[in-house]
PDB file of C-alpha atoms in Angstrom:
ATOM      1  CA  MET B   1      22.819  10.506   1.392  1.00 89.00           C
ATOM      2  CA  ARG B   2      22.735   7.525   4.276  1.00 95.00           C
ATOM      3  CA  LYS B   3      22.694   4.154   2.805  1.00 96.00           C
ATOM      4  CA  LEU B   4      19.028   1.927   3.500  1.00 97.00           C
ATOM      5  CA  TYR B   5      18.608  -1.435   4.572  1.00 97.00           C
ATOM      6  CA  PHE B   6      15.140  -2.604   4.091  1.00 97.00           C
ATOM      7  CA  LEU B   7      13.749  -5.165   6.105  1.00 97.00           C
ATOM      8  CA  LEU B   8      11.772  -8.003   5.113  1.00 96.00           C
ATOM      9  CA  PRO B   9      10.771 -11.593   6.930  1.00 94.00           C
ATOM     10  CA  GLY B  10      12.340 -13.071   3.648  1.00 94.00           C
ATOM     11  CA  THR B  11      11.633 -12.750  -0.279  1.00 92.00           C
ATOM     12  CA  ASP B  12      11.298 -16.384  -0.945  1.00 85.00           C
ATOM     13  CA  GLY B  13       7.498 -17.941  -2.204  1.00 79.00           C
ATOM     14  CA  LYS B  14       7.262 -18.524   1.694  1.00 83.00           C
ATOM     15  CA  PHE B  15       6.186 -14.706   2.181  1.00 86.00           C
ATOM     16  CA  ALA B  16       4.964 -13.838  -1.703  1.00 80.00           C
ATOM     17  CA  CYS B  17       2.537 -11.546  -1.432  1.00 80.00           C
ATOM     18  CA  GLY B  18       1.659  -8.216  -2.866  1.00 77.00           C
ATOM     19  CA  GLY B  19       2.661  -6.105   0.006  1.00 82.00           C
ATOM     20  CA  LEU B  20       6.302  -8.110  -0.899  1.00 87.00           C
ATOM     21  CA  TRP B  21       6.369  -7.080  -4.370  1.00 86.00           C
ATOM     22  CA  ALA B  22       5.792  -3.636  -3.555  1.00 89.00           C
ATOM     23  CA  GLU B  23       8.881  -3.310  -1.208  1.00 93.00           C
ATOM     24  CA  LEU B  24      10.900  -4.626  -3.967  1.00 92.00           C
ATOM     25  CA  LYS B  25      10.044  -2.401  -6.116  1.00 93.00           C
ATOM     26  CA  ALA B  26      10.231   0.390  -3.805  1.00 94.00           C
ATOM     27  CA  LEU B  27      14.121  -1.107  -3.593  1.00 96.00           C
ATOM     28  CA  ASN B  28      14.865  -1.117  -7.034  1.00 95.00           C
ATOM     29  CA  LEU B  29      13.648   2.677  -7.569  1.00 96.00           C
ATOM     30  CA  VAL B  30      15.919   3.474  -4.806  1.00 96.00           C
ATOM     31  CA  GLN B  31      18.672   1.781  -5.906  1.00 96.00           C
ATOM     32  CA  GLN B  32      18.350   4.104  -8.691  1.00 96.00           C
ATOM     33  CA  PHE B  33      20.243   7.266  -7.231  1.00 96.00           C
ATOM     34  CA  CYS B  34      21.133   5.944  -3.337  1.00 95.00           C
ATOM     35  CA  SER B  35      23.053   2.768  -2.020  1.00 96.00           C
ATOM     36  CA  ALA B  36      20.333   0.175  -0.669  1.00 97.00           C
ATOM     37  CA  ASP B  37      20.118  -3.581   0.096  1.00 96.00           C
ATOM     38  CA  VAL B  38      17.797  -6.047   1.071  1.00 96.00           C
ATOM     39  CA  VAL B  39      18.391  -7.013   5.330  1.00 96.00           C
ATOM     40  CA  THR B  40      16.219 -10.233   6.464  1.00 96.00           C
ATOM     41  CA  TYR B  41      15.061 -10.811   9.636  1.00 96.00           C
ATOM     42  CA  ARG B  42      13.376 -14.080   9.928  1.00 94.00           C
ATOM     43  CA  GLN B  43      15.125 -16.551   7.889  1.00 93.00           C
ATOM     44  CA  ARG B  44      18.584 -16.438   6.392  1.00 94.00           C
ATOM     45  CA  GLU B  45      18.751 -16.642   2.801  1.00 93.00           C
ATOM     46  CA  LYS B  46      21.929 -16.669   0.621  1.00 92.00           C
ATOM     47  CA  ASP B  47      23.858 -13.506  -0.979  1.00 91.00           C
ATOM     48  CA  LYS B  48      21.315 -11.683   1.956  1.00 93.00           C
ATOM     49  CA  LEU B  49      22.267  -9.775   5.079  1.00 95.00           C
ATOM     50  CA  PHE B  50      20.775 -10.818   8.218  1.00 96.00           C
ATOM     51  CA  ILE B  51      19.547  -8.010  10.630  1.00 96.00           C
ATOM     52  CA  ASP B  52      21.058 -10.048  13.823  1.00 95.00           C
ATOM     53  CA  ASP B  53      24.838 -10.182  11.913  1.00 95.00           C
ATOM     54  CA  LEU B  54      24.586  -6.337  11.185  1.00 95.00           C
ATOM     55  CA  LEU B  55      23.177  -5.054  14.321  1.00 95.00           C
ATOM     56  CA  LYS B  56      26.934  -6.337  15.725  1.00 93.00           C
ATOM     57  CA  GLU B  57      28.989  -3.414  13.498  1.00 88.00           C
ATOM     58  CA  ASN B  58      29.555  -0.786  15.596  1.00 80.00           C
ATOM     59  CA  ASN B  59      28.659   2.301  13.658  1.00 85.00           C
ATOM     60  CA  LEU B  60      25.133   1.990  12.011  1.00 92.00           C
ATOM     61  CA  SER B  61      24.879   6.101  12.593  1.00 90.00           C
ATOM     62  CA  ASP B  62      24.920   6.695   8.542  1.00 93.00           C
ATOM     63  CA  VAL B  63      22.133   3.900   7.852  1.00 96.00           C
ATOM     64  CA  ILE B  64      18.528   3.777   7.875  1.00 97.00           C
ATOM     65  CA  PHE B  65      16.511   1.135   8.191  1.00 98.00           C
ATOM     66  CA  VAL B  66      13.150   0.529   6.227  1.00 98.00           C
ATOM     67  CA  ILE B  67      10.563  -1.608   8.212  1.00 97.00           C
ATOM     68  CA  SER B  68       6.861  -2.329   6.251  1.00 95.00           C
ATOM     69  CA  TRP B  69       5.731  -5.762   7.471  1.00 92.00           C
ATOM     70  CA  GLY B  70       2.984  -4.466   9.616  1.00 90.00           C
ATOM     71  CA  PHE B  71       2.284  -7.410  11.845  1.00 89.00           C
ATOM     72  CA  ASP B  72       6.295  -7.280  12.434  1.00 94.00           C
ATOM     73  CA  VAL B  73       6.606  -3.224  13.107  1.00 95.00           C
ATOM     74  CA  ALA B  74       6.065  -3.175  16.892  1.00 95.00           C
ATOM     75  CA  GLN B  75       9.000  -5.787  17.383  1.00 96.00           C
ATOM     76  CA  LEU B  76      11.448  -4.680  14.834  1.00 97.00           C
ATOM     77  CA  VAL B  77      11.292  -0.900  16.516  1.00 96.00           C
ATOM     78  CA  ALA B  78      11.658  -1.996  20.124  1.00 96.00           C
ATOM     79  CA  LYS B  79      14.913  -3.798  18.086  1.00 96.00           C
ATOM     80  CA  LEU B  80      15.779  -1.274  16.290  1.00 96.00           C
ATOM     81  CA  LYS B  81      15.141   1.912  19.092  1.00 92.00           C
ATOM     82  CA  GLN B  82      18.316   3.215  18.842  1.00 93.00           C
ATOM     83  CA  TYR B  83      18.974   3.121  14.973  1.00 96.00           C
ATOM     84  CA  ASN B  84      17.337   5.475  12.154  1.00 97.00           C
ATOM     85  CA  VAL B  85      14.389   3.898  11.132  1.00 98.00           C
ATOM     86  CA  ILE B  86      11.323   4.914   8.844  1.00 98.00           C
ATOM     87  CA  TYR B  87       8.279   2.954   8.707  1.00 98.00           C
ATOM     88  CA  HIS B  88       6.825   2.474   4.819  1.00 97.00           C
ATOM     89  CA  ALA B  89       3.020   2.028   6.110  1.00 96.00           C
ATOM     90  CA  HIS B  90       1.201  -0.555   3.097  1.00 92.00           C
ATOM     91  CA  SER B  91      -1.695  -0.982   5.045  1.00 90.00           C
ATOM     92  CA  ALA B  92      -3.642   0.681   8.250  1.00 92.00           C
ATOM     93  CA  GLY B  93      -4.999  -0.629  11.413  1.00 92.00           C
ATOM     94  CA  TYR B  94      -2.629  -2.433  13.029  1.00 92.00           C
ATOM     95  CA  PRO B  95      -2.339  -2.144  17.100  1.00 90.00           C
ATOM     96  CA  PHE B  96       0.969  -0.446  17.156  1.00 92.00           C
ATOM     97  CA  ARG B  97       1.723   3.344  17.893  1.00 91.00           C
ATOM     98  CA  LEU B  98       4.883   4.997  16.707  1.00 94.00           C
ATOM     99  CA  PRO B  99       8.051   7.199  18.510  1.00 94.00           C
ATOM    100  CA  PRO B 100       7.903  10.429  16.562  1.00 95.00           C
ATOM    101  CA  SER B 101      11.812   9.524  16.416  1.00 96.00           C
ATOM    102  CA  ILE B 102      10.487   6.963  13.439  1.00 97.00           C
ATOM    103  CA  PRO B 103       9.523   9.246  10.329  1.00 98.00           C
ATOM    104  CA  ILE B 104       6.137   6.993   7.840  1.00 98.00           C
ATOM    105  CA  ILE B 105       6.305   7.020   4.169  1.00 98.00           C
ATOM    106  CA  THR B 106       2.814   6.432   3.367  1.00 97.00           C
ATOM    107  CA  VAL B 107       1.989   4.705   0.153  1.00 96.00           C
ATOM    108  CA  SER B 108      -2.136   6.116   0.130  1.00 96.00           C
ATOM    109  CA  ARG B 109      -3.328   9.267   1.290  1.00 96.00           C
ATOM    110  CA  TYR B 110      -5.590   7.034   3.040  1.00 96.00           C
ATOM    111  CA  THR B 111      -3.287   5.910   4.702  1.00 96.00           C
ATOM    112  CA  MET B 112      -1.593   9.131   5.715  1.00 97.00           C
ATOM    113  CA  GLY B 113      -5.097  10.548   7.086  1.00 96.00           C
ATOM    114  CA  TYR B 114      -4.585   6.805   9.035  1.00 96.00           C
ATOM    115  CA  TRP B 115      -1.360   8.556  10.639  1.00 96.00           C
ATOM    116  CA  GLY B 116      -1.824  11.698  11.016  1.00 95.00           C
ATOM    117  CA  GLU B 117      -4.152  10.395  13.177  1.00 93.00           C
ATOM    118  CA  LYS B 118      -2.689   8.024  14.801  1.00 93.00           C
ATOM    119  CA  SER B 119       1.040   9.931  14.734  1.00 94.00           C
ATOM    120  CA  PRO B 120       0.371  13.404  14.794  1.00 94.00           C
ATOM    121  CA  ASN B 121       4.262  14.265  15.832  1.00 95.00           C
ATOM    122  CA  SER B 122       5.658  12.247  12.999  1.00 96.00           C
ATOM    123  CA  LEU B 123       6.922  13.160  10.400  1.00 98.00           C
ATOM    124  CA  ILE B 124       4.785  11.757   7.116  1.00 98.00           C
ATOM    125  CA  TYR B 125       4.926  11.655   3.989  1.00 98.00           C
ATOM    126  CA  TYR B 126       3.285  10.089   0.155  1.00 98.00           C
ATOM    127  CA  LEU B 127       5.095   7.642  -1.838  1.00 97.00           C
ATOM    128  CA  PRO B 128       2.453   6.244  -4.135  1.00 96.00           C
ATOM    129  CA  ASN B 129       3.475   3.044  -5.134  1.00 94.00           C
ATOM    130  CA  GLN B 130       4.364   2.392  -8.795  1.00 94.00           C
ATOM    131  CA  ILE B 131       2.526   0.694 -11.626  1.00 94.00           C
ATOM    132  CA  SER B 132       5.492  -0.314 -13.993  1.00 92.00           C
ATOM    133  CA  ASP B 133       5.452   0.968 -17.507  1.00 93.00           C
ATOM    134  CA  GLU B 134       5.016  -2.600 -18.651  1.00 95.00           C
ATOM    135  CA  PHE B 135       0.749  -1.922 -17.546  1.00 96.00           C
ATOM    136  CA  GLN B 136      -0.660   0.026 -20.478  1.00 95.00           C
ATOM    137  CA  ASN B 137      -3.392  -0.717 -23.408  1.00 96.00           C
ATOM    138  CA  LEU B 138      -1.865  -2.633 -25.949  1.00 95.00           C
ATOM    139  CA  GLY B 139      -5.106  -1.766 -27.881  1.00 92.00           C
ATOM    140  CA  LEU B 140      -5.201  -5.409 -28.213  1.00 92.00           C
ATOM    141  CA  GLU B 141      -8.488  -8.032 -28.844  1.00 93.00           C
ATOM    142  CA  ARG B 142     -10.459  -8.527 -25.880  1.00 96.00           C
ATOM    143  CA  ASP B 143     -10.978 -12.212 -25.867  1.00 96.00           C
ATOM    144  CA  ILE B 144     -12.512 -12.687 -22.239  1.00 97.00           C
ATOM    145  CA  ASP B 145     -15.280 -10.787 -20.594  1.00 98.00           C
ATOM    146  CA  VAL B 146     -14.709 -10.830 -17.038  1.00 98.00           C
ATOM    147  CA  LEU B 147     -11.665 -11.519 -14.968  1.00 98.00           C
ATOM    148  CA  VAL B 148     -11.572 -11.936 -11.644  1.00 97.00           C
ATOM    149  CA  GLN B 149      -8.735 -13.272  -9.086  1.00 96.00           C
ATOM    150  CA  VAL B 150      -9.794 -15.437  -5.976  1.00 95.00           C
ATOM    151  CA  ARG B 151      -7.588 -13.975  -4.153  1.00 91.00           C
ATOM    152  CA  LYS B 152      -9.193 -11.638  -1.125  1.00 92.00           C
ATOM    153  CA  SER B 153     -12.465 -11.571  -3.533  1.00 96.00           C
ATOM    154  CA  SER B 154     -14.957 -11.778  -0.665  1.00 97.00           C
ATOM    155  CA  GLU B 155     -17.703 -14.536  -0.668  1.00 97.00           C
ATOM    156  CA  TYR B 156     -20.289 -12.979  -2.718  1.00 97.00           C
ATOM    157  CA  LEU B 157     -17.979 -12.182  -5.768  1.00 97.00           C
ATOM    158  CA  ILE B 158     -17.121 -15.853  -6.019  1.00 97.00           C
ATOM    159  CA  LYS B 159     -20.151 -17.675  -4.874  1.00 97.00           C
ATOM    160  CA  GLU B 160     -23.146 -15.818  -6.044  1.00 98.00           C
ATOM    161  CA  LEU B 161     -21.726 -12.577  -8.719  1.00 98.00           C
ATOM    162  CA  ILE B 162     -19.230 -15.079 -10.474  1.00 98.00           C
ATOM    163  CA  PRO B 163     -21.915 -18.005 -11.182  1.00 98.00           C
ATOM    164  CA  ALA B 164     -24.721 -15.705 -11.944  1.00 98.00           C
ATOM    165  CA  LEU B 165     -21.948 -14.084 -14.936  1.00 98.00           C
ATOM    166  CA  GLN B 166     -20.727 -17.549 -15.902  1.00 98.00           C
ATOM    167  CA  LYS B 167     -24.237 -18.432 -17.307  1.00 97.00           C
ATOM    168  CA  ARG B 168     -24.134 -15.316 -19.586  1.00 96.00           C
ATOM    169  CA  CYS B 169     -20.522 -14.539 -20.699  1.00 97.00           C
ATOM    170  CA  LYS B 170     -16.536 -15.450 -20.854  1.00 98.00           C
ATOM    171  CA  VAL B 171     -15.368 -15.452 -17.346  1.00 98.00           C
ATOM    172  CA  LEU B 172     -11.912 -16.186 -16.481  1.00 97.00           C
ATOM    173  CA  VAL B 173     -11.201 -16.950 -12.581  1.00 97.00           C
ATOM    174  CA  VAL B 174      -7.560 -17.006 -11.608  1.00 96.00           C
ATOM    175  CA  ASP B 175      -5.982 -18.692  -8.364  1.00 93.00           C
ATOM    176  CA  SER B 176      -2.430 -19.049  -8.698  1.00 87.00           C
ATOM    177  CA  TYR B 177       0.126 -16.986 -10.162  1.00 83.00           C
ATOM    178  CA  VAL B 178       0.194 -15.253 -13.368  1.00 86.00           C
ATOM    179  CA  GLU B 179       3.829 -14.572 -14.805  1.00 86.00           C
ATOM    180  CA  ASP B 180       2.132 -11.935 -18.116  1.00 93.00           C
ATOM    181  CA  LEU B 181      -0.436 -10.107 -15.615  1.00 95.00           C
ATOM    182  CA  PRO B 182      -0.428  -7.083 -18.375  1.00 96.00           C
ATOM    183  CA  GLY B 183      -0.960  -9.193 -20.638  1.00 96.00           C
ATOM    184  CA  LEU B 184      -4.256 -10.748 -18.845  1.00 97.00           C
ATOM    185  CA  PHE B 185      -4.982  -7.125 -18.301  1.00 97.00           C
ATOM    186  CA  ASN B 186      -5.156  -6.181 -21.810  1.00 97.00           C
ATOM    187  CA  ARG B 187      -7.359  -9.473 -22.918  1.00 97.00           C
ATOM    188  CA  ALA B 188     -10.325  -8.613 -20.300  1.00 97.00           C
ATOM    189  CA  LYS B 189     -12.838  -6.497 -21.449  1.00 97.00           C
ATOM    190  CA  VAL B 190     -13.624  -6.633 -17.502  1.00 98.00           C
ATOM    191  CA  TYR B 191     -11.789  -6.916 -14.439  1.00 98.00           C
ATOM    192  CA  LEU B 192     -13.662  -7.085 -10.496  1.00 98.00           C
ATOM    193  CA  TYR B 193     -12.181  -6.764  -7.136  1.00 98.00           C
ATOM    194  CA  ASP B 194     -13.601  -6.781  -4.320  1.00 97.00           C
ATOM    195  CA  SER B 195     -11.398  -6.970  -1.030  1.00 96.00           C
ATOM    196  CA  ALA B 196     -13.253  -5.095   1.530  1.00 95.00           C
ATOM    197  CA  GLU B 197     -14.667  -7.791   3.236  1.00 96.00           C
ATOM    198  CA  TYR B 198     -10.898  -9.989   2.901  1.00 95.00           C
ATOM    199  CA  TRP B 199      -9.615  -6.913   5.070  1.00 94.00           C
ATOM    200  CA  ALA B 200     -12.515  -6.278   7.427  1.00 93.00           C
ATOM    201  CA  GLN B 201     -11.480 -10.216   8.484  1.00 94.00           C
ATOM    202  CA  GLN B 202      -7.490  -8.871   8.688  1.00 90.00           C
ATOM    203  CA  ARG B 203      -8.637  -6.132  11.134  1.00 90.00           C
ATOM    204  CA  VAL B 204      -6.297  -3.953   8.861  1.00 92.00           C
ATOM    205  CA  SER B 205      -7.232  -2.015   5.948  1.00 93.00           C
ATOM    206  CA  GLU B 206      -6.477  -1.898   2.319  1.00 93.00           C
ATOM    207  CA  GLY B 207      -3.241   0.421   1.820  1.00 91.00           C
ATOM    208  CA  PHE B 208      -3.110   0.874  -1.805  1.00 93.00           C
ATOM    209  CA  GLY B 209      -4.444  -2.091  -4.034  1.00 92.00           C
ATOM    210  CA  LEU B 210      -2.207  -2.472  -7.251  1.00 93.00           C
ATOM    211  CA  GLN B 211      -4.568  -4.275  -9.233  1.00 95.00           C
ATOM    212  CA  PRO B 212      -7.384  -2.036  -9.601  1.00 97.00           C
ATOM    213  CA  MET B 213      -4.750   0.239 -11.058  1.00 96.00           C
ATOM    214  CA  GLU B 214      -3.407  -2.131 -12.589  1.00 96.00           C
ATOM    215  CA  ALA B 215      -6.198  -3.382 -14.882  1.00 97.00           C
ATOM    216  CA  LEU B 216      -7.200   0.357 -15.760  1.00 97.00           C
ATOM    217  CA  ALA B 217      -3.682   1.557 -16.766  1.00 97.00           C
ATOM    218  CA  CYS B 218      -4.030  -1.904 -19.278  1.00 97.00           C
ATOM    219  CA  GLY B 219      -7.916  -0.208 -20.454  1.00 96.00           C
ATOM    220  CA  CYS B 220     -10.201  -3.148 -18.765  1.00 97.00           C
ATOM    221  CA  GLN B 221     -12.865  -1.716 -17.325  1.00 97.00           C
ATOM    222  CA  VAL B 222     -12.832  -2.264 -13.398  1.00 98.00           C
ATOM    223  CA  PHE B 223     -16.025  -2.849 -11.065  1.00 98.00           C
ATOM    224  CA  SER B 224     -14.311  -2.494  -7.731  1.00 98.00           C
ATOM    225  CA  SER B 225     -15.370  -2.556  -4.039  1.00 98.00           C
ATOM    226  CA  VAL B 226     -13.197   1.403  -2.424  1.00 97.00           C
ATOM    227  CA  ASN B 227     -12.286   0.760   0.796  1.00 97.00           C
ATOM    228  CA  GLY B 228      -9.520   1.873   2.134  1.00 95.00           C
ATOM    229  CA  GLY B 229      -6.336   3.190  -0.605  1.00 96.00           C
ATOM    230  CA  LEU B 230      -8.994   2.135  -3.243  1.00 97.00           C
ATOM    231  CA  ALA B 231     -10.412   5.228  -2.562  1.00 97.00           C
ATOM    232  CA  ASP B 232      -7.436   7.276  -3.374  1.00 97.00           C
ATOM    233  CA  TYR B 233      -7.670   6.689  -7.464  1.00 97.00           C
ATOM    234  CA  LEU B 234     -10.791   4.578  -7.698  1.00 97.00           C
ATOM    235  CA  ASP B 235     -13.937   7.298  -8.769  1.00 97.00           C
ATOM    236  CA  PRO B 236     -17.120   5.640  -9.825  1.00 97.00           C
ATOM    237  CA  GLY B 237     -18.918   6.335 -12.241  1.00 95.00           C
ATOM    238  CA  PHE B 238     -16.019   8.427 -13.761  1.00 95.00           C
ATOM    239  CA  ASN B 239     -13.056   5.796 -14.166  1.00 96.00           C
ATOM    240  CA  CYS B 240     -14.512   2.742 -12.667  1.00 97.00           C
ATOM    241  CA  TYR B 241     -17.857   1.469 -11.119  1.00 98.00           C
ATOM    242  CA  LYS B 242     -18.643   0.203  -7.327  1.00 98.00           C
ATOM    243  CA  ILE B 243     -18.987  -3.397  -7.215  1.00 98.00           C
ATOM    244  CA  ALA B 244     -22.001  -5.081  -4.845  1.00 96.00           C
ATOM    245  CA  GLY B 245     -24.082  -2.311  -5.646  1.00 94.00           C
ATOM    246  CA  TYR B 246     -27.829  -3.052  -4.176  1.00 95.00           C
ATOM    247  CA  SER B 247     -28.552  -6.127  -5.731  1.00 97.00           C
ATOM    248  CA  GLN B 248     -26.875  -9.151  -7.468  1.00 97.00           C
ATOM    249  CA  GLU B 249     -29.345  -8.603 -10.731  1.00 98.00           C
ATOM    250  CA  TYR B 250     -27.697  -5.038 -11.215  1.00 98.00           C
ATOM    251  CA  ASP B 251     -24.610  -5.916 -10.559  1.00 98.00           C
ATOM    252  CA  VAL B 252     -25.010  -8.539 -13.674  1.00 98.00           C
ATOM    253  CA  GLN B 253     -26.851  -5.826 -15.654  1.00 98.00           C
ATOM    254  CA  ARG B 254     -24.573  -3.065 -15.284  1.00 98.00           C
ATOM    255  CA  ILE B 255     -21.199  -5.823 -15.920  1.00 98.00           C
ATOM    256  CA  LEU B 256     -22.854  -7.096 -19.151  1.00 98.00           C
ATOM    257  CA  LYS B 257     -23.396  -3.476 -20.269  1.00 97.00           C
ATOM    258  CA  VAL B 258     -20.115  -3.118 -20.461  1.00 97.00           C
ATOM    259  CA  ILE B 259     -19.133  -6.007 -22.317  1.00 97.00           C
ATOM    260  CA  ASP B 260     -21.802  -5.610 -24.760  1.00 95.00           C
ATOM    261  CA  SER B 261     -20.861  -2.026 -25.038  1.00 92.00           C
ATOM    262  CA  SER B 262     -18.774  -0.556 -28.278  1.00 82.00           C
ATOM    263  CA  VAL B 263     -16.692   2.228 -26.544  1.00 85.00           C
ATOM    264  CA  ALA B 264     -13.231   1.157 -25.941  1.00 85.00           C
ATOM    265  CA  PHE B 265     -11.941   2.836 -22.304  1.00 89.00           C
ATOM    266  CA  SER B 266      -8.557   4.038 -21.947  1.00 87.00           C
ATOM    267  CA  LEU B 267      -7.294   5.597 -18.984  1.00 88.00           C
ATOM    268  CA  SER B 268      -4.938   8.883 -19.620  1.00 89.00           C
ATOM    269  CA  GLU B 269      -1.586   9.086 -19.310  1.00 89.00           C
ATOM    270  CA  GLU B 270      -1.620  12.393 -17.543  1.00 93.00           C
ATOM    271  CA  PHE B 271      -3.768  10.063 -14.305  1.00 94.00           C
ATOM    272  CA  LEU B 272      -1.334   7.621 -14.925  1.00 95.00           C
ATOM    273  CA  ALA B 273       1.571  10.010 -14.500  1.00 96.00           C
ATOM    274  CA  GLU B 274       1.406  10.378 -10.699  1.00 96.00           C
ATOM    275  CA  TYR B 275       2.055   7.005  -9.799  1.00 96.00           C
ATOM    276  CA  ARG B 276       4.618   5.893 -12.833  1.00 96.00           C
ATOM    277  CA  THR B 277       8.681   5.430 -12.561  1.00 95.00           C
ATOM    278  CA  LYS B 278       9.978   9.031 -13.323  1.00 95.00           C
ATOM    279  CA  ASN B 279       7.743  10.618 -10.473  1.00 96.00           C
ATOM    280  CA  ILE B 280       8.029   7.655  -7.931  1.00 96.00           C
ATOM    281  CA  ILE B 281      11.701   8.323  -8.258  1.00 97.00           C
ATOM    282  CA  LYS B 282      11.449  12.228  -7.879  1.00 97.00           C
ATOM    283  CA  ARG B 283       8.989  11.806  -4.675  1.00 97.00           C
ATOM    284  CA  PHE B 284      11.361   9.525  -3.320  1.00 97.00           C
ATOM    285  CA  GLN B 285      14.849  11.710  -3.623  1.00 97.00           C
ATOM    286  CA  VAL B 286      12.481  14.983  -1.761  1.00 98.00           C
ATOM    287  CA  ILE B 287      11.597  12.725   0.804  1.00 98.00           C
ATOM    288  CA  LEU B 288      15.218  10.507   1.128  1.00 97.00           C
ATOM    289  CA  ASN B 289      16.665  14.180   1.640  1.00 97.00           C
ATOM    290  CA  GLU B 290      14.566  15.674   4.307  1.00 97.00           C
ATOM    291  CA  LEU B 291      15.060  12.394   6.428  1.00 97.00           C
ATOM    292  CA  ASN B 292      18.328  12.639   6.184  1.00 97.00           C
ATOM    293  CA  GLU B 293      18.671  15.886   7.198  1.00 97.00           C
ATOM    294  CA  PHE B 294      15.995  15.077   9.751  1.00 97.00           C
ATOM    295  CA  PHE B 295      18.121  12.226  11.290  1.00 97.00           C
ATOM    296  CA  ASP B 296      20.967  14.742  11.678  1.00 95.00           C
ATOM    297  CA  HIS B 297      18.528  16.930  13.681  1.00 96.00           C
ATOM    298  CA  LYS B 298      17.936  13.866  16.234  1.00 94.00           C
ATOM    299  CA  ILE B 299      20.891  13.497  16.705  1.00 91.00           C
ATOM    300  CA  GLN B 300      21.697  17.136  18.828  1.00 92.00           C
ATOM    301  CA  GLN B 301      18.013  17.320  19.643  1.00 91.00           C
ATOM    302  CA  PRO B 302      15.518  15.063  21.665  1.00 88.00           C
ATOM    303  CA  SER B 303      11.473  15.252  20.923  1.00 89.00           C
ATOM    304  CA  ASN B 304       9.807  17.656  23.192  1.00 90.00           C
ATOM    305  CA  ILE B 305       6.497  17.773  21.475  1.00 89.00           C
ATOM    306  CA  LYS B 306       4.001  16.622  23.924  1.00 86.00           C
ATOM    307  CA  SER B 307       2.671  13.414  22.613  1.00 83.00           C
ATOM    308  CA  LEU B 308      -1.824  13.106  22.159  1.00 80.00           C
ATOM    309  CA  THR B 309      -1.888  10.344  24.311  1.00 81.00           C
ATOM    310  CA  LYS B 310      -5.566   9.376  25.502  1.00 83.00           C
ATOM    311  CA  ILE B 311      -4.539  10.206  28.807  1.00 87.00           C
ATOM    312  CA  ARG B 312      -3.867  13.704  27.216  1.00 83.00           C
ATOM    313  CA  VAL B 313      -7.247  13.713  25.248  1.00 86.00           C
ATOM    314  CA  ALA B 314      -9.336  13.258  28.339  1.00 88.00           C
ATOM    315  CA  LYS B 315      -7.071  15.738  30.057  1.00 88.00           C
ATOM    316  CA  LEU B 316      -7.437  18.373  27.562  1.00 86.00           C
ATOM    317  CA  LEU B 317     -11.766  17.455  27.083  1.00 87.00           C
ATOM    318  CA  ALA B 318     -11.991  18.283  30.622  1.00 89.00           C
ATOM    319  CA  GLN B 319     -10.374  21.196  30.192  1.00 89.00           C
ATOM    320  CA  LYS B 320     -12.423  22.250  27.725  1.00 89.00           C
ATOM    321  CA  ILE B 321     -15.624  21.254  29.938  1.00 89.00           C
ATOM    322  CA  TYR B 322     -14.611  22.893  33.033  1.00 82.00           C
ATOM    323  CA  GLY B 323     -13.840  26.342  31.040  1.00 86.00           C
ATOM    324  CA  LYS B 324     -17.764  26.207  29.559  1.00 85.00           C
ATOM    325  CA  LEU B 325     -18.648  25.689  33.316  1.00 84.00           C
ATOM    326  CA  ARG B 326     -16.602  29.088  33.874  1.00 84.00           C
ATOM    327  CA  LYS B 327     -18.009  31.039  31.675  1.00 83.00           C
ATOM    328  CA  LYS B 328     -21.444  30.070  32.429  1.00 76.00           C
TER     329      LYS B 328
END
């Protein structure tokens, strides 16, 4: 098994975001069954490898570089073109293409479908993000009616829906890092998440959406958008509610109905098993075993399947039209 180097721009607060935490979680899981380390490439950090220093080593055929930071992928692909590279795809929609020599591990089936269209000649795998075991329903008394985190929230949510709800129930708006997020989810009856507007502005899409899943795991009812990877697991009417549904008044009506309901919500552990540590490690092992075989093969055999470029698509379409005209 080759050693894995997870490439990150940095690991301090400057780069703090969901993608960083998810990648560090993936690193911790991999370290349970093979050798893996962080390598930074934008800033040097104490006790961590830096990419330029690492690339000075002569033999790196026994390592795999894992890239994930969407905006930096094109640059990293060019820099690492002679090495073994995996793209860990958290989001979709970035303006770059990948050669068939770079396998893709996706965090959602939505993202897997996206790359299945963009890179039909690449090896593609599905490895969902981990939902830590600390996110579980503790059966506590819920003293917060509605919980919302400002980051990624839509203008409608912050400026219209929340003010309307604050007149009718107890709302907690969080605009900073939360040390005990599982505890907060266990105190809330309803969690609001509306990221469609945020990702539309970023011009990329929601790759997975951890918070709604974590809230569900803690027994909190979720009102959410269902854009991108959220559609992997959110099922309005069955395990959540679609937010921004037709009118503000209808949203308020539905949220208050859930708050006033005496029926406790609980997501089955069977549903969550796909995202728990045991399953993620099992899938990771299978994927990495296959990828080690692939990188062995790549040494001996260049790629020889025609790429589905725009020019080739146009040529195939022209051939199809010509074939139909000949029949006529």
